[in-house]
Amino acid sequence: MDLKNIVVTDLVNVITVHSPKGRVQPMVQRKYYGISFCISGQITYTQNGKSYVSDCDHAVILPQGATYTVTGDKTGDFPVINFTVQEPFCDTVTVIAVKKQDYLLHLYEQIRKLSFMHGSRAKQMSLFYDMIDTLAEERRPYRLLPALQYLENHYQEETLTNALLAKECRISEVYFRKLFTGEFGVSPKQYIIELRMERAKQLLCEGARGTAEISELCGFASPYHFCRLFKQHTGMTPSEYRAANQILHV
């Protein structure tokens, strides 16, 4: 589930649900996506025989269209924001361990106040995206975090290897590849290529540099190698991409 690329189209409602101990409530074909936190208490979501616990240390993403059962384990209050998105992004209840609970609840209260006061929609959406970004950061694989931080500053270096990145994480290369592929769905090598491609696209849109210079800046072995991979990745040559996307006026 890629929270960072969600496109939210509307915030449907912003409410705090009081859930008493012993409450059992079925949810059939949930109408909207939802993000829920816990101020106090504990509830368990059961979907397809699997249980997901929401408490003060765990937020949950509730998928649109899902059918599940909610059970009140301990009496408490649970803020919920229901929303719609441009493209579906998950189909099972997702639990996120959170360390910034106070900040998330602070964002929630601001959104709730703006909601019932008919405040700025742009401000509400900005706060909600901040909330999503915070949850996305909480979901980052901390075992891989040293490698990801290294990549942010060194993705363009031709000397990048799995062994080097594994060393940053202080784990074996074999275990690093397994963790990385399991988390991102692509190999570390492919992930690096995609990072370089995104940077190349930016530089091509800016239009100030030639293909050979962009190739070097993004860490490709040669302009020929860059052009071949770029066409495989985008369906266009760098020149065609520049012509279609160059920013001519500011």
Short mmCIF file of C-alpha atoms in Angstrom, two decimals:
data_model
loop_
_atom_site.label_atom_id
_atom_site.label_comp_id
_atom_site.label_asym_id
_atom_site.label_seq_id
_atom_site.Cartn_x
_atom_site.Cartn_y
_atom_site.Cartn_z
CA MET A 1 0.00 0.00 0.00
CA ASP A 2 1.55 3.26 -1.18
CA LEU A 3 0.11 6.01 1.01
CA LYS A 4 2.38 8.71 -0.40
CA ASN A 5 0.77 8.58 -3.85
CA ILE A 6 -2.90 8.58 -2.82
CA VAL A 7 -4.99 11.24 -4.56
CA VAL A 8 -7.80 12.22 -2.19
CA THR A 9 -10.94 13.56 -3.90
CA ASP A 10 -13.11 14.39 -0.88
CA LEU A 11 -13.34 14.29 2.90
CA VAL A 12 -16.82 12.85 3.49
CA ASN A 13 -17.11 13.26 7.26
CA VAL A 14 -14.97 13.74 10.36
CA ILE A 15 -16.37 12.11 13.49
CA THR A 16 -15.38 10.60 16.84
CA VAL A 17 -17.03 7.23 17.49
CA HIS A 18 -17.67 6.13 21.07
CA SER A 19 -17.24 2.34 21.25
CA PRO A 20 -18.37 0.55 24.43
CA LYS A 21 -16.83 -2.70 25.61
CA GLY A 22 -18.76 -5.68 24.23
CA ARG A 23 -19.96 -3.86 21.12
CA VAL A 24 -20.16 -6.16 18.09
CA GLN A 25 -21.07 -4.50 14.81
CA PRO A 26 -20.89 -5.93 11.31
CA MET A 27 -19.78 -3.65 8.48
CA VAL A 28 -20.94 -4.73 5.03
CA GLN A 29 -19.44 -3.17 1.90
CA ARG A 30 -17.96 -0.10 3.60
CA LYS A 31 -19.00 2.95 1.60
CA TYR A 32 -15.79 4.99 1.91
CA TYR A 33 -12.15 4.66 2.85
CA GLY A 34 -11.44 5.59 6.44
CA ILE A 35 -8.55 6.46 8.73
CA SER A 36 -9.16 5.81 12.42
CA PHE A 37 -7.13 6.52 15.55
CA CYS A 38 -7.67 5.72 19.21
CA ILE A 39 -7.93 8.26 22.02
CA SER A 40 -8.74 5.56 24.57
CA GLY A 41 -9.95 1.95 24.60
CA GLN A 42 -9.41 -0.85 22.10
CA ILE A 43 -11.36 -2.39 19.24
CA THR A 44 -10.69 -5.36 16.98
CA TYR A 45 -11.56 -5.54 13.30
CA THR A 46 -12.07 -9.05 11.92
CA GLN A 47 -11.89 -9.46 8.15
CA ASN A 48 -11.73 -12.82 6.35
CA GLY A 49 -10.87 -14.58 9.60
CA LYS A 50 -7.97 -12.27 10.42
CA SER A 51 -7.97 -9.83 13.36
CA TYR A 52 -6.62 -6.26 13.38
CA VAL A 53 -6.34 -4.36 16.67
CA SER A 54 -6.78 -0.60 17.00
CA ASP A 55 -5.51 0.96 20.23
CA CYS A 56 -3.56 4.02 21.37
CA ASP A 57 -0.42 2.78 19.59
CA HIS A 58 -2.03 1.70 16.32
CA ALA A 59 -4.00 3.56 13.65
CA VAL A 60 -5.99 1.70 11.00
CA ILE A 61 -6.81 2.23 7.34
CA LEU A 62 -10.32 0.96 6.57
CA PRO A 63 -10.85 0.05 2.90
CA GLN A 64 -13.79 1.05 0.78
CA GLY A 65 -15.99 -1.91 -0.15
CA ALA A 66 -14.69 -4.08 2.71
CA THR A 67 -16.87 -6.35 4.86
CA TYR A 68 -15.71 -6.96 8.44
CA THR A 69 -16.83 -7.07 12.07
CA VAL A 70 -15.97 -4.51 14.75
CA THR A 71 -15.67 -5.76 18.34
CA GLY A 72 -15.27 -3.44 21.33
CA ASP A 73 -12.53 -4.87 23.56
CA LYS A 74 -12.29 -1.86 25.88
CA THR A 75 -14.56 1.18 26.05
CA GLY A 76 -13.06 4.20 24.31
CA ASP A 77 -13.24 6.92 21.69
CA PHE A 78 -12.03 6.56 18.11
CA PRO A 79 -11.66 9.50 15.70
CA VAL A 80 -12.54 8.56 12.12
CA ILE A 81 -12.09 10.45 8.85
CA ASN A 82 -13.99 8.97 5.90
CA PHE A 83 -12.73 9.94 2.47
CA THR A 84 -12.77 9.12 -1.24
CA VAL A 85 -9.81 8.65 -3.56
CA GLN A 86 -9.12 8.76 -7.27
CA GLU A 87 -7.80 5.19 -7.44
CA PRO A 88 -8.30 2.22 -5.05
CA PHE A 89 -5.21 1.58 -2.93
CA CYS A 90 -6.04 -1.25 -0.49
CA ASP A 91 -8.71 -3.89 0.10
CA THR A 92 -7.92 -5.16 3.60
CA VAL A 93 -7.83 -3.46 6.99
CA THR A 94 -4.29 -2.14 7.52
CA VAL A 95 -2.79 -1.47 10.95
CA ILE A 96 -0.05 1.15 11.31
CA ALA A 97 2.02 1.36 14.48
CA VAL A 98 2.29 5.06 15.32
CA LYS A 99 4.79 6.99 17.41
CA LYS A 100 3.34 10.45 16.69
CA GLN A 101 -0.14 9.82 18.07
CA ASP A 102 -0.40 13.28 19.68
CA TYR A 103 0.47 14.99 16.40
CA LEU A 104 -2.03 12.89 14.43
CA LEU A 105 -4.77 13.69 16.93
CA HIS A 106 -3.82 17.37 16.74
CA LEU A 107 -4.27 17.27 12.95
CA TYR A 108 -7.58 15.46 13.38
CA GLU A 109 -8.93 18.12 15.75
CA GLN A 110 -7.99 20.89 13.33
CA ILE A 111 -9.70 19.08 10.44
CA ARG A 112 -12.79 18.38 12.58
CA LYS A 113 -13.08 22.03 13.61
CA LEU A 114 -12.76 23.24 10.03
CA SER A 115 -15.30 20.63 8.93
CA PHE A 116 -18.16 21.66 11.22
CA MET A 117 -17.33 25.37 10.89
CA HIS A 118 -17.40 25.07 7.07
CA GLY A 119 -13.81 26.23 7.00
CA SER A 120 -11.41 26.27 4.06
CA ARG A 121 -11.56 23.04 2.07
CA ALA A 122 -8.02 23.67 0.86
CA LYS A 123 -6.82 23.88 4.47
CA GLN A 124 -8.68 20.68 5.39
CA MET A 125 -7.12 18.83 2.48
CA SER A 126 -3.67 20.18 3.35
CA LEU A 127 -4.00 18.95 6.95
CA PHE A 128 -5.30 15.57 5.78
CA TYR A 129 -2.39 15.14 3.37
CA ASP A 130 -0.08 15.99 6.26
CA MET A 131 -1.79 13.21 8.23
CA ILE A 132 -1.35 10.74 5.36
CA ASP A 133 2.29 11.71 4.95
CA THR A 134 2.88 11.20 8.69
CA LEU A 135 1.30 7.74 8.51
CA ALA A 136 3.37 6.93 5.43
CA GLU A 137 6.52 7.86 7.35
CA GLU A 138 5.40 5.66 10.26
CA ARG A 139 5.07 2.76 7.80
CA ARG A 140 8.60 3.15 6.43
CA PRO A 141 10.58 -0.03 6.97
CA TYR A 142 12.94 1.01 9.76
CA ARG A 143 15.27 -1.91 9.14
CA LEU A 144 15.83 -0.49 5.64
CA LEU A 145 15.82 3.17 6.66
CA PRO A 146 19.64 3.64 6.62
CA ALA A 147 19.73 2.38 3.01
CA LEU A 148 16.82 4.60 1.96
CA GLN A 149 18.45 7.63 3.55
CA TYR A 150 21.72 6.80 1.80
CA LEU A 151 19.91 6.49 -1.53
CA GLU A 152 18.37 9.95 -1.14
CA ASN A 153 21.84 11.49 -1.36
CA HIS A 154 23.76 8.93 -3.44
CA TYR A 155 21.25 7.42 -5.92
CA GLN A 156 23.26 8.86 -8.84
CA GLU A 157 26.56 7.21 -7.91
CA GLU A 158 27.64 4.44 -10.28
CA THR A 159 29.36 2.61 -7.41
CA LEU A 160 26.07 1.80 -5.66
CA THR A 161 25.75 -1.90 -4.89
CA ASN A 162 23.50 -4.12 -2.81
CA ALA A 163 26.50 -4.92 -0.65
CA LEU A 164 27.05 -1.24 0.15
CA LEU A 165 23.38 -0.66 0.98
CA ALA A 166 23.22 -3.82 3.08
CA LYS A 167 26.27 -2.60 5.00
CA GLU A 168 24.45 0.67 5.76
CA CYS A 169 21.67 -1.43 7.34
CA ARG A 170 24.15 -3.73 9.08
CA ILE A 171 22.56 -6.84 7.61
CA SER A 172 23.69 -9.42 5.05
CA GLU A 173 23.31 -8.71 1.36
CA VAL A 174 21.00 -11.71 0.89
CA TYR A 175 18.73 -10.60 3.74
CA PHE A 176 18.79 -7.01 2.47
CA ARG A 177 17.58 -8.06 -1.00
CA LYS A 178 14.84 -10.19 0.53
CA LEU A 179 13.61 -7.39 2.84
CA PHE A 180 13.81 -4.75 0.13
CA THR A 181 11.97 -6.75 -2.52
CA GLY A 182 9.31 -7.78 -0.01
CA GLU A 183 8.72 -4.17 1.03
CA PHE A 184 8.80 -2.43 -2.36
CA GLY A 185 7.87 -5.19 -4.80
CA VAL A 186 10.97 -4.55 -6.91
CA SER A 187 14.65 -5.35 -6.53
CA PRO A 188 17.02 -2.71 -5.14
CA LYS A 189 18.54 -2.39 -8.62
CA GLN A 190 15.17 -1.66 -10.22
CA TYR A 191 14.29 0.79 -7.43
CA ILE A 192 17.51 2.72 -8.09
CA ILE A 193 16.79 2.81 -11.83
CA GLU A 194 13.34 4.23 -11.13
CA LEU A 195 14.80 6.92 -8.87
CA ARG A 196 17.26 7.89 -11.60
CA MET A 197 14.50 7.94 -14.20
CA GLU A 198 12.36 10.28 -12.14
CA ARG A 199 15.29 12.66 -11.72
CA ALA A 200 16.05 12.46 -15.45
CA LYS A 201 12.43 13.37 -16.22
CA GLN A 202 12.74 16.46 -14.03
CA LEU A 203 15.93 17.56 -15.74
CA LEU A 204 14.48 16.97 -19.20
CA CYS A 205 11.42 19.07 -18.33
CA GLU A 206 13.66 21.91 -17.17
CA GLY A 207 15.31 21.81 -20.58
CA ALA A 208 18.67 23.38 -19.68
CA ARG A 209 20.89 20.30 -20.01
CA GLY A 210 21.75 17.94 -22.82
CA THR A 211 21.16 14.20 -22.81
CA ALA A 212 24.81 13.33 -22.11
CA GLU A 213 24.96 15.63 -19.09
CA ILE A 214 21.65 14.31 -17.72
CA SER A 215 22.90 10.77 -18.18
CA GLU A 216 26.01 11.54 -16.13
CA LEU A 217 24.11 13.47 -13.42
CA CYS A 218 21.70 10.59 -12.93
CA GLY A 219 24.38 7.92 -12.68
CA PHE A 220 24.03 6.04 -15.96
CA ALA A 221 27.08 4.33 -17.43
CA SER A 222 26.71 6.07 -20.80
CA PRO A 223 24.26 8.23 -22.77
CA TYR A 224 23.46 5.19 -24.93
CA HIS A 225 22.58 3.10 -21.87
CA PHE A 226 20.50 5.97 -20.49
CA CYS A 227 18.57 6.47 -23.74
CA ARG A 228 17.83 2.75 -24.09
CA LEU A 229 16.56 2.41 -20.51
CA PHE A 230 14.60 5.65 -20.73
CA LYS A 231 12.69 4.45 -23.78
CA GLN A 232 11.97 1.12 -22.10
CA HIS A 233 10.70 2.99 -19.05
CA THR A 234 8.60 5.71 -20.71
CA GLY A 235 8.00 4.56 -24.29
CA MET A 236 9.74 7.71 -25.53
CA THR A 237 13.30 8.78 -26.22
CA PRO A 238 14.68 11.53 -23.94
CA SER A 239 14.34 14.01 -26.82
CA GLU A 240 10.70 13.05 -27.40
CA TYR A 241 9.97 13.32 -23.68
CA ARG A 242 11.60 16.74 -23.50
CA ALA A 243 9.59 18.00 -26.49
CA ALA A 244 6.34 16.80 -24.93
CA ASN A 245 6.98 18.00 -21.38
CA GLN A 246 9.50 20.87 -21.42
CA ILE A 247 8.49 23.86 -19.33
CA LEU A 248 8.84 26.77 -21.73
CA HIS A 249 7.38 29.55 -19.64
CA VAL A 250 7.45 30.39 -15.95
#
